[in-house]
Amino acid sequence: MNTELQLQANLDGELDAREVREIEALLARDAQSAALMQELKWTKGAISGNEAEVKLPETREFYWGKIERAIVAEERKAAAAPAERAWWLKFLYPATGLAAVVAVMFVISGGRTTDGADTESVQEDVNAISFRSEAEAMSVVYVADENATYSPVSQEPTNEPEADK
Amino acid sequence: MPQPTDFTTTLDVQLVAASQGGDMLAFEELVARHRDKIYARAFSMMRNEEDAIDLSQEAWVKAWQRLKQFQGDSSFATWMTRIVINLCLDQLRRQKRTRAESIEQLDEELGGVERQMPVVAINPTEGMERAELRKRIDKAMVQLSYEHRTVLILHEFEEMEYKQIAKVMNCSIGTVMSRLFYARRRLASLLQSLKKEQQS
């Protein structure tokens, strides 16, 4: 901070005790700084409490009327804002639901898609193997006995045309 | 026809509480009480009656919308004044962006001009009537750039500290000090010129 700004900061009470002592010492030995300080004091003293008095050139009713209308308009706008948002949200909600269903199905299927090929799953905990053939439209479940021999326990033909049975 | 509510003995804090509850009549009374002060601050910054009316009214609308945020840390008048000051500063910044700066204004911003000004050796306001002094100060303030005028207003009339001014004006404390120094020196010079004009 330069000396001039320090003089001003001293006048405005913005310096700490050590800086104030330094400025006082400067003012005692430097006439130019003392003259500048005097000018700053006069100016500050002249302005302080001497702001021009200004009156609003409108009547109470007229001035308030415009404020009241603006408040009402802003409140209407704020109330209308959620309704304006709602039109596109109407489309967003079903889309979100559909996306959730697809995501659940994807997780359940273990990320696999069915392309008509035969699939086989092994359920390790129950010593059972299931077989499903899309081509034959049938499912077979093999369950292991105590000798670990698998034999089919059920066959489920699915929606076969009468003529094929 | 409903009788108008008499708020003459109601305190500001009570009117604020009622307004926070949605009482527009109470808010209208607050507007009536402080409208001159808020308009005067807007006018002192904008130096234009139309802008000052518009911005002061905008400040009242903003105040109504933000009333719930007023916690009573300062007086209602101080809180309102801060709102109008911020609106005026926003408007002045917008105006400045759309207007070419004069060489003198750029020189002021860069600083250094104030150091070339001779020190005013005789108090230019000594023995002056208060009304006359106010008139002269007002006349001199008009000749300052908005940045210098605003710093003076915030420091001398709103009694804000350097750091508070820096925050409101979105600049450094060093810039505040520099602008305040220039503004005071220029004001002293202008007041001296006005005195000489009157004497001659």
Short mmCIF file of C-alpha atoms in Angstrom, two decimals:
data_model
loop_
_atom_site.label_atom_id
_atom_site.label_comp_id
_atom_site.label_asym_id
_atom_site.label_seq_id
_atom_site.Cartn_x
_atom_site.Cartn_y
_atom_site.Cartn_z
CA MET A 1 0.00 0.00 0.00
CA ASN A 2 1.45 3.38 -0.96
CA THR A 3 1.75 6.31 1.45
CA GLU A 4 -1.27 8.22 0.10
CA LEU A 5 -3.55 5.24 0.51
CA GLN A 6 -2.15 4.64 4.00
CA LEU A 7 -2.97 8.23 4.93
CA GLN A 8 -6.52 7.68 3.74
CA ALA A 9 -6.82 4.32 5.51
CA ASN A 10 -5.71 6.06 8.70
CA LEU A 11 -8.42 8.68 8.25
CA ASP A 12 -11.01 5.92 7.74
CA GLY A 13 -9.89 3.96 10.81
CA GLU A 14 -8.76 0.97 8.73
CA LEU A 15 -5.20 0.70 10.12
CA ASP A 16 -3.94 -1.25 13.13
CA ALA A 17 -2.17 0.45 16.06
CA ARG A 18 1.36 -0.06 14.68
CA GLU A 19 0.42 1.38 11.27
CA VAL A 20 -1.28 4.36 12.92
CA ARG A 21 1.95 5.15 14.83
CA GLU A 22 3.92 4.96 11.58
CA ILE A 23 1.53 7.37 9.86
CA GLU A 24 1.60 9.78 12.76
CA ALA A 25 5.41 9.82 12.60
CA LEU A 26 5.24 10.45 8.84
CA LEU A 27 2.80 13.34 9.29
CA ALA A 28 5.08 14.91 11.89
CA ARG A 29 8.11 14.96 9.58
CA ASP A 30 6.59 15.37 6.09
CA ALA A 31 4.71 18.62 5.35
CA GLN A 32 3.39 17.37 1.97
CA SER A 33 1.80 14.32 3.55
CA ALA A 34 0.36 16.53 6.31
CA ALA A 35 -1.17 18.86 3.68
CA LEU A 36 -2.69 15.93 1.78
CA MET A 37 -4.08 14.52 5.03
CA GLN A 38 -5.68 17.90 5.76
CA GLU A 39 -7.35 17.95 2.35
CA LEU A 40 -8.68 14.41 2.81
CA LYS A 41 -10.06 15.40 6.23
CA TRP A 42 -11.85 18.46 4.84
CA THR A 43 -13.40 16.45 2.07
CA LYS A 44 -14.53 13.66 4.34
CA GLY A 45 -15.95 16.20 6.81
CA ALA A 46 -17.78 18.07 4.04
CA ILE A 47 -19.44 14.98 2.58
CA SER A 48 -20.33 13.31 5.84
CA GLY A 49 -23.99 13.90 6.66
CA ASN A 50 -24.44 16.25 3.72
CA GLU A 51 -26.11 14.08 1.17
CA ALA A 52 -28.59 15.99 -0.97
CA GLU A 53 -32.18 15.43 0.10
CA VAL A 54 -34.21 13.79 -2.63
CA LYS A 55 -37.93 13.09 -2.54
CA LEU A 56 -39.71 10.56 -4.69
CA PRO A 57 -41.67 12.53 -7.30
CA GLU A 58 -44.71 10.19 -7.26
CA THR A 59 -47.73 9.83 -5.00
CA ARG A 60 -47.95 6.94 -2.55
CA GLU A 61 -50.82 5.30 -4.43
CA PHE A 62 -49.28 5.62 -7.87
CA TYR A 63 -45.86 4.34 -6.74
CA TRP A 64 -47.36 1.41 -4.81
CA GLY A 65 -49.74 0.54 -7.64
CA LYS A 66 -46.89 -0.37 -9.97
CA ILE A 67 -45.13 -2.41 -7.26
CA GLU A 68 -48.34 -4.28 -6.42
CA ARG A 69 -49.03 -5.10 -10.07
CA ALA A 70 -45.47 -6.38 -10.51
CA ILE A 71 -45.72 -8.56 -7.38
CA VAL A 72 -49.03 -10.08 -8.55
CA ALA A 73 -47.63 -10.68 -12.06
CA GLU A 74 -44.50 -12.37 -10.64
CA GLU A 75 -46.59 -14.59 -8.36
CA ARG A 76 -48.83 -15.62 -11.28
CA LYS A 77 -45.75 -16.41 -13.33
CA ALA A 78 -44.30 -18.48 -10.48
CA ALA A 79 -47.60 -20.36 -10.06
CA ALA A 80 -47.81 -21.03 -13.79
CA ALA A 81 -44.25 -22.31 -14.02
CA PRO A 82 -44.93 -25.85 -12.62
CA ALA A 83 -47.91 -26.26 -14.98
CA GLU A 84 -45.74 -25.31 -17.94
CA ARG A 85 -43.18 -27.87 -16.88
CA ALA A 86 -45.84 -30.55 -16.50
CA TRP A 87 -46.66 -30.92 -20.24
CA TRP A 88 -43.33 -32.52 -21.07
CA LEU A 89 -43.16 -34.37 -17.78
CA LYS A 90 -46.34 -36.20 -18.89
CA PHE A 91 -44.24 -37.80 -21.63
CA LEU A 92 -41.26 -38.31 -19.40
CA TYR A 93 -43.03 -40.37 -16.71
CA PRO A 94 -44.14 -43.32 -19.00
CA ALA A 95 -40.74 -43.29 -20.69
CA THR A 96 -39.03 -43.52 -17.31
CA GLY A 97 -41.32 -46.41 -16.29
CA LEU A 98 -40.62 -48.27 -19.53
CA ALA A 99 -36.89 -47.82 -19.09
CA ALA A 100 -37.15 -49.22 -15.54
CA VAL A 101 -39.04 -52.33 -16.76
CA VAL A 102 -36.46 -52.96 -19.50
CA ALA A 103 -33.65 -52.56 -16.97
CA VAL A 104 -35.29 -55.09 -14.57
CA MET A 105 -35.83 -57.61 -17.37
CA PHE A 106 -32.23 -57.20 -18.48
CA VAL A 107 -30.93 -57.86 -14.95
CA ILE A 108 -33.22 -60.90 -14.51
CA SER A 109 -32.08 -62.41 -17.80
CA GLY A 110 -28.47 -62.03 -16.65
CA GLY A 111 -27.72 -59.74 -19.51
CA ARG A 112 -28.49 -62.47 -22.14
CA THR A 113 -30.83 -62.06 -25.02
CA THR A 114 -32.89 -64.85 -26.55
CA ASP A 115 -32.19 -65.50 -30.18
CA GLY A 116 -34.02 -68.83 -30.55
CA ALA A 117 -30.97 -70.94 -29.58
CA ASP A 118 -31.08 -73.75 -26.99
CA THR A 119 -30.05 -72.69 -23.49
CA GLU A 120 -28.91 -74.75 -20.54
CA SER A 121 -28.58 -73.56 -16.97
CA VAL A 122 -26.94 -75.38 -14.08
CA GLN A 123 -28.25 -74.64 -10.59
CA GLU A 124 -25.33 -75.62 -8.42
CA ASP A 125 -27.13 -75.46 -5.05
CA VAL A 126 -29.92 -77.89 -5.94
CA ASN A 127 -27.97 -80.37 -8.14
CA ALA A 128 -30.35 -79.77 -11.00
CA ILE A 129 -29.90 -78.95 -14.66
CA SER A 130 -32.61 -77.38 -16.76
CA PHE A 131 -32.66 -77.57 -20.55
CA ARG A 132 -34.78 -75.47 -22.82
CA SER A 133 -35.08 -75.79 -26.56
CA GLU A 134 -36.71 -72.91 -28.37
CA ALA A 135 -36.73 -74.92 -31.60
CA GLU A 136 -38.60 -77.82 -29.98
CA ALA A 137 -40.58 -75.45 -27.75
CA MET A 138 -39.88 -77.55 -24.68
CA SER A 139 -38.15 -77.42 -21.27
CA VAL A 140 -36.56 -80.38 -19.44
CA VAL A 141 -35.33 -80.40 -15.82
CA TYR A 142 -32.81 -83.06 -14.74
CA VAL A 143 -32.37 -83.70 -10.99
CA ALA A 144 -29.37 -85.62 -9.65
CA ASP A 145 -29.82 -88.65 -7.27
CA GLU A 146 -27.38 -89.68 -4.51
CA ASN A 147 -25.06 -91.21 -7.12
CA ALA A 148 -25.00 -87.93 -9.02
CA THR A 149 -26.95 -89.47 -11.87
CA TYR A 150 -29.20 -86.97 -13.62
CA SER A 151 -32.65 -87.99 -14.81
CA PRO A 152 -35.43 -85.87 -16.33
CA VAL A 153 -38.33 -85.06 -13.96
CA SER A 154 -40.49 -82.88 -16.15
CA GLN A 155 -41.06 -81.91 -19.70
CA GLU A 156 -43.09 -78.82 -20.56
CA PRO A 157 -44.10 -78.41 -24.16
CA THR A 158 -45.09 -74.81 -24.69
CA ASN A 159 -47.86 -73.58 -26.99
CA GLU A 160 -47.29 -76.12 -29.67
CA PRO A 161 -49.84 -76.18 -32.47
CA GLU A 162 -52.32 -79.02 -32.14
CA ALA A 163 -51.15 -80.60 -35.38
CA ASP A 164 -47.58 -81.03 -34.07
CA LYS A 165 -48.52 -82.89 -30.87
CA MET B 1 -65.97 -0.36 1.79
CA PRO B 2 -63.24 -1.77 4.12
CA GLN B 3 -61.48 0.75 6.36
CA PRO B 4 -57.75 1.11 5.68
CA THR B 5 -55.63 -0.46 8.44
CA ASP B 6 -53.94 2.08 10.71
CA PHE B 7 -50.26 1.20 10.99
CA THR B 8 -49.05 4.54 12.40
CA THR B 9 -47.95 3.05 15.72
CA THR B 10 -46.75 -0.28 14.32
CA LEU B 11 -43.00 -0.89 14.40
CA ASP B 12 -41.03 -1.91 11.31
CA VAL B 13 -40.28 -5.33 12.80
CA GLN B 14 -43.99 -5.96 13.29
CA LEU B 15 -44.76 -4.86 9.75
CA VAL B 16 -41.98 -7.12 8.43
CA ALA B 17 -43.37 -10.08 10.40
CA ALA B 18 -46.86 -9.43 9.04
CA SER B 19 -45.49 -9.06 5.50
CA GLN B 20 -43.58 -12.32 5.85
CA GLY B 21 -46.97 -13.88 6.59
CA GLY B 22 -48.30 -12.52 3.29
CA ASP B 23 -49.93 -9.30 4.54
CA MET B 24 -49.66 -6.92 1.60
CA LEU B 25 -51.15 -3.99 3.51
CA ALA B 26 -48.32 -4.22 6.02
CA PHE B 27 -45.81 -4.34 3.18
CA GLU B 28 -47.41 -1.31 1.56
CA GLU B 29 -46.87 0.58 4.82
CA LEU B 30 -43.16 -0.40 4.77
CA VAL B 31 -42.93 0.90 1.20
CA ALA B 32 -44.59 4.17 2.22
CA ARG B 33 -42.20 4.61 5.16
CA HIS B 34 -38.96 3.95 3.31
CA ARG B 35 -39.73 4.81 -0.31
CA ASP B 36 -37.99 8.21 -0.21
CA LYS B 37 -34.77 6.75 1.20
CA ILE B 38 -34.70 3.88 -1.29
CA TYR B 39 -35.49 6.19 -4.20
CA ALA B 40 -32.84 8.69 -3.03
CA ARG B 41 -30.17 5.99 -2.95
CA ALA B 42 -31.12 4.82 -6.42
CA PHE B 43 -31.10 8.41 -7.67
CA SER B 44 -27.72 9.18 -6.09
CA MET B 45 -26.22 6.22 -7.96
CA MET B 46 -28.05 6.46 -11.28
CA ARG B 47 -28.39 10.28 -11.51
CA ASN B 48 -31.54 9.71 -13.54
CA GLU B 49 -35.09 10.07 -12.23
CA GLU B 50 -36.71 7.46 -14.46
CA ASP B 51 -34.07 4.80 -13.79
CA ALA B 52 -34.21 5.57 -10.07
CA ILE B 53 -37.99 5.11 -9.93
CA ASP B 54 -37.88 1.86 -11.93
CA LEU B 55 -35.01 0.36 -9.94
CA SER B 56 -36.44 1.38 -6.58
CA GLN B 57 -39.75 -0.27 -7.51
CA GLU B 58 -37.92 -3.37 -8.70
CA ALA B 59 -36.12 -3.42 -5.34
CA TRP B 60 -39.46 -3.49 -3.52
CA VAL B 61 -40.70 -6.38 -5.66
CA LYS B 62 -37.48 -8.30 -4.95
CA ALA B 63 -37.82 -7.52 -1.25
CA TRP B 64 -41.35 -8.98 -1.17
CA GLN B 65 -40.09 -12.14 -2.86
CA ARG B 66 -37.14 -12.47 -0.46
CA LEU B 67 -38.85 -11.36 2.75
CA LYS B 68 -38.49 -14.84 4.24
CA GLN B 69 -34.70 -14.46 3.97
CA PHE B 70 -34.72 -11.30 6.12
CA GLN B 71 -33.60 -12.43 9.56
CA GLY B 72 -33.38 -9.02 11.22
CA ASP B 73 -29.56 -8.98 11.42
CA SER B 74 -29.73 -5.36 10.24
CA SER B 75 -32.60 -2.89 10.15
CA PHE B 76 -35.20 -3.36 7.43
CA ALA B 77 -34.14 -0.03 5.87
CA THR B 78 -30.49 -1.18 5.66
CA TRP B 79 -31.54 -4.51 4.12
CA MET B 80 -33.71 -2.71 1.56
CA THR B 81 -30.91 -0.26 0.76
CA ARG B 82 -28.53 -3.15 0.01
CA ILE B 83 -31.07 -4.59 -2.44
CA VAL B 84 -31.45 -1.32 -4.33
CA ILE B 85 -27.67 -0.74 -4.35
CA ASN B 86 -27.11 -4.17 -5.92
CA LEU B 87 -29.79 -3.54 -8.56
CA CYS B 88 -28.28 -0.13 -9.40
CA LEU B 89 -24.78 -1.62 -9.67
CA ASP B 90 -26.06 -4.35 -12.01
CA GLN B 91 -27.74 -1.72 -14.17
CA LEU B 92 -24.67 0.55 -14.19
CA ARG B 93 -22.43 -2.37 -15.20
CA ARG B 94 -24.80 -3.22 -18.06
CA GLN B 95 -24.81 0.42 -19.18
CA LYS B 96 -21.02 0.58 -18.99
CA ARG B 97 -20.62 -2.49 -21.18
CA THR B 98 -22.71 -0.89 -23.91
CA ARG B 99 -20.96 2.47 -23.78
CA ALA B 100 -17.49 3.39 -24.99
CA GLU B 101 -15.20 4.63 -22.25
CA SER B 102 -13.70 8.08 -22.62
CA ILE B 103 -9.93 8.47 -22.37
CA GLU B 104 -10.44 10.36 -19.10
CA GLN B 105 -12.46 7.50 -17.59
CA LEU B 106 -9.86 4.96 -18.63
CA ASP B 107 -7.16 7.15 -17.10
CA GLU B 108 -9.17 7.31 -13.87
CA GLU B 109 -9.48 3.54 -13.79
CA LEU B 110 -5.78 3.06 -14.31
CA GLY B 111 -5.04 5.43 -11.43
CA GLY B 112 -2.26 7.93 -11.08
CA VAL B 113 -4.27 10.99 -12.14
CA GLU B 114 -4.99 11.88 -8.53
CA ARG B 115 -1.29 12.21 -7.78
CA GLN B 116 -0.95 14.99 -10.34
CA MET B 117 -3.66 17.10 -8.69
CA PRO B 118 -2.35 19.92 -6.49
CA VAL B 119 -3.32 19.68 -2.84
CA VAL B 120 -6.23 21.98 -1.92
CA ALA B 121 -4.67 24.30 0.65
CA ILE B 122 -7.76 26.17 1.88
CA ASN B 123 -10.91 24.43 3.09
CA PRO B 124 -13.27 24.93 0.12
CA THR B 125 -16.39 24.45 2.22
CA GLU B 126 -15.50 26.64 5.21
CA GLY B 127 -18.31 28.88 6.43
CA MET B 128 -20.75 27.54 3.88
CA GLU B 129 -24.46 27.16 4.63
CA ARG B 130 -25.51 23.50 4.88
CA ALA B 131 -28.06 23.74 2.06
CA GLU B 132 -25.46 25.35 -0.19
CA LEU B 133 -22.85 22.75 0.77
CA ARG B 134 -25.25 19.92 -0.04
CA LYS B 135 -26.02 21.49 -3.39
CA ARG B 136 -22.34 21.81 -4.25
CA ILE B 137 -21.48 18.29 -3.15
CA ASP B 138 -24.34 16.96 -5.25
CA LYS B 139 -23.17 18.97 -8.25
CA ALA B 140 -19.60 17.68 -7.83
CA MET B 141 -20.75 14.06 -7.38
CA VAL B 142 -22.45 14.15 -10.79
CA GLN B 143 -19.06 14.77 -12.38
CA LEU B 144 -17.53 11.59 -10.99
CA SER B 145 -17.64 8.25 -12.81
CA TYR B 146 -20.15 5.79 -11.38
CA GLU B 147 -17.39 3.68 -9.80
CA HIS B 148 -15.94 6.65 -7.90
CA ARG B 149 -19.34 8.05 -6.99
CA THR B 150 -20.54 4.66 -5.75
CA VAL B 151 -17.46 4.11 -3.57
CA LEU B 152 -18.01 7.54 -1.98
CA ILE B 153 -21.71 6.87 -1.44
CA LEU B 154 -21.11 3.47 0.13
CA HIS B 155 -18.31 4.71 2.35
CA GLU B 156 -19.56 8.13 3.42
CA PHE B 157 -23.34 7.77 3.31
CA GLU B 158 -23.86 4.05 3.92
CA GLU B 159 -20.87 3.92 6.30
CA MET B 160 -19.57 0.68 4.85
CA GLU B 161 -16.01 -0.57 5.47
CA TYR B 162 -13.53 -1.17 2.65
CA LYS B 163 -14.08 -4.93 2.63
CA GLN B 164 -17.87 -4.57 2.54
CA ILE B 165 -17.60 -2.18 -0.43
CA ALA B 166 -15.22 -4.57 -2.20
CA LYS B 167 -17.75 -7.36 -1.81
CA VAL B 168 -20.69 -5.30 -3.06
CA MET B 169 -18.72 -3.87 -5.99
CA ASN B 170 -17.05 -7.20 -6.78
CA CYS B 171 -13.51 -5.77 -6.74
CA SER B 172 -10.41 -5.87 -4.53
CA ILE B 173 -9.93 -3.79 -1.38
CA GLY B 174 -6.99 -2.13 -3.15
CA THR B 175 -9.31 -0.99 -5.93
CA VAL B 176 -11.78 0.36 -3.38
CA MET B 177 -9.02 2.35 -1.68
CA SER B 178 -7.71 3.69 -4.96
CA ARG B 179 -11.18 4.69 -6.18
CA LEU B 180 -12.03 6.32 -2.86
CA PHE B 181 -8.77 8.27 -2.88
CA TYR B 182 -9.33 9.50 -6.40
CA ALA B 183 -12.98 10.36 -5.69
CA ARG B 184 -12.07 12.42 -2.62
CA ARG B 185 -9.25 14.26 -4.33
CA ARG B 186 -11.41 15.03 -7.35
CA LEU B 187 -14.27 16.14 -5.14
CA ALA B 188 -11.95 18.51 -3.22
CA SER B 189 -10.78 19.96 -6.51
CA LEU B 190 -14.35 20.35 -7.82
CA LEU B 191 -15.53 21.99 -4.61
CA GLN B 192 -12.63 24.45 -4.84
CA SER B 193 -13.53 25.26 -8.45
CA LEU B 194 -17.16 25.81 -7.50
CA LYS B 195 -16.09 28.18 -4.72
CA LYS B 196 -13.87 30.14 -7.10
CA GLU B 197 -16.71 30.34 -9.64
CA GLN B 198 -19.00 31.80 -6.99
CA GLN B 199 -16.40 34.32 -5.77
CA SER B 200 -15.56 35.63 -9.26
#
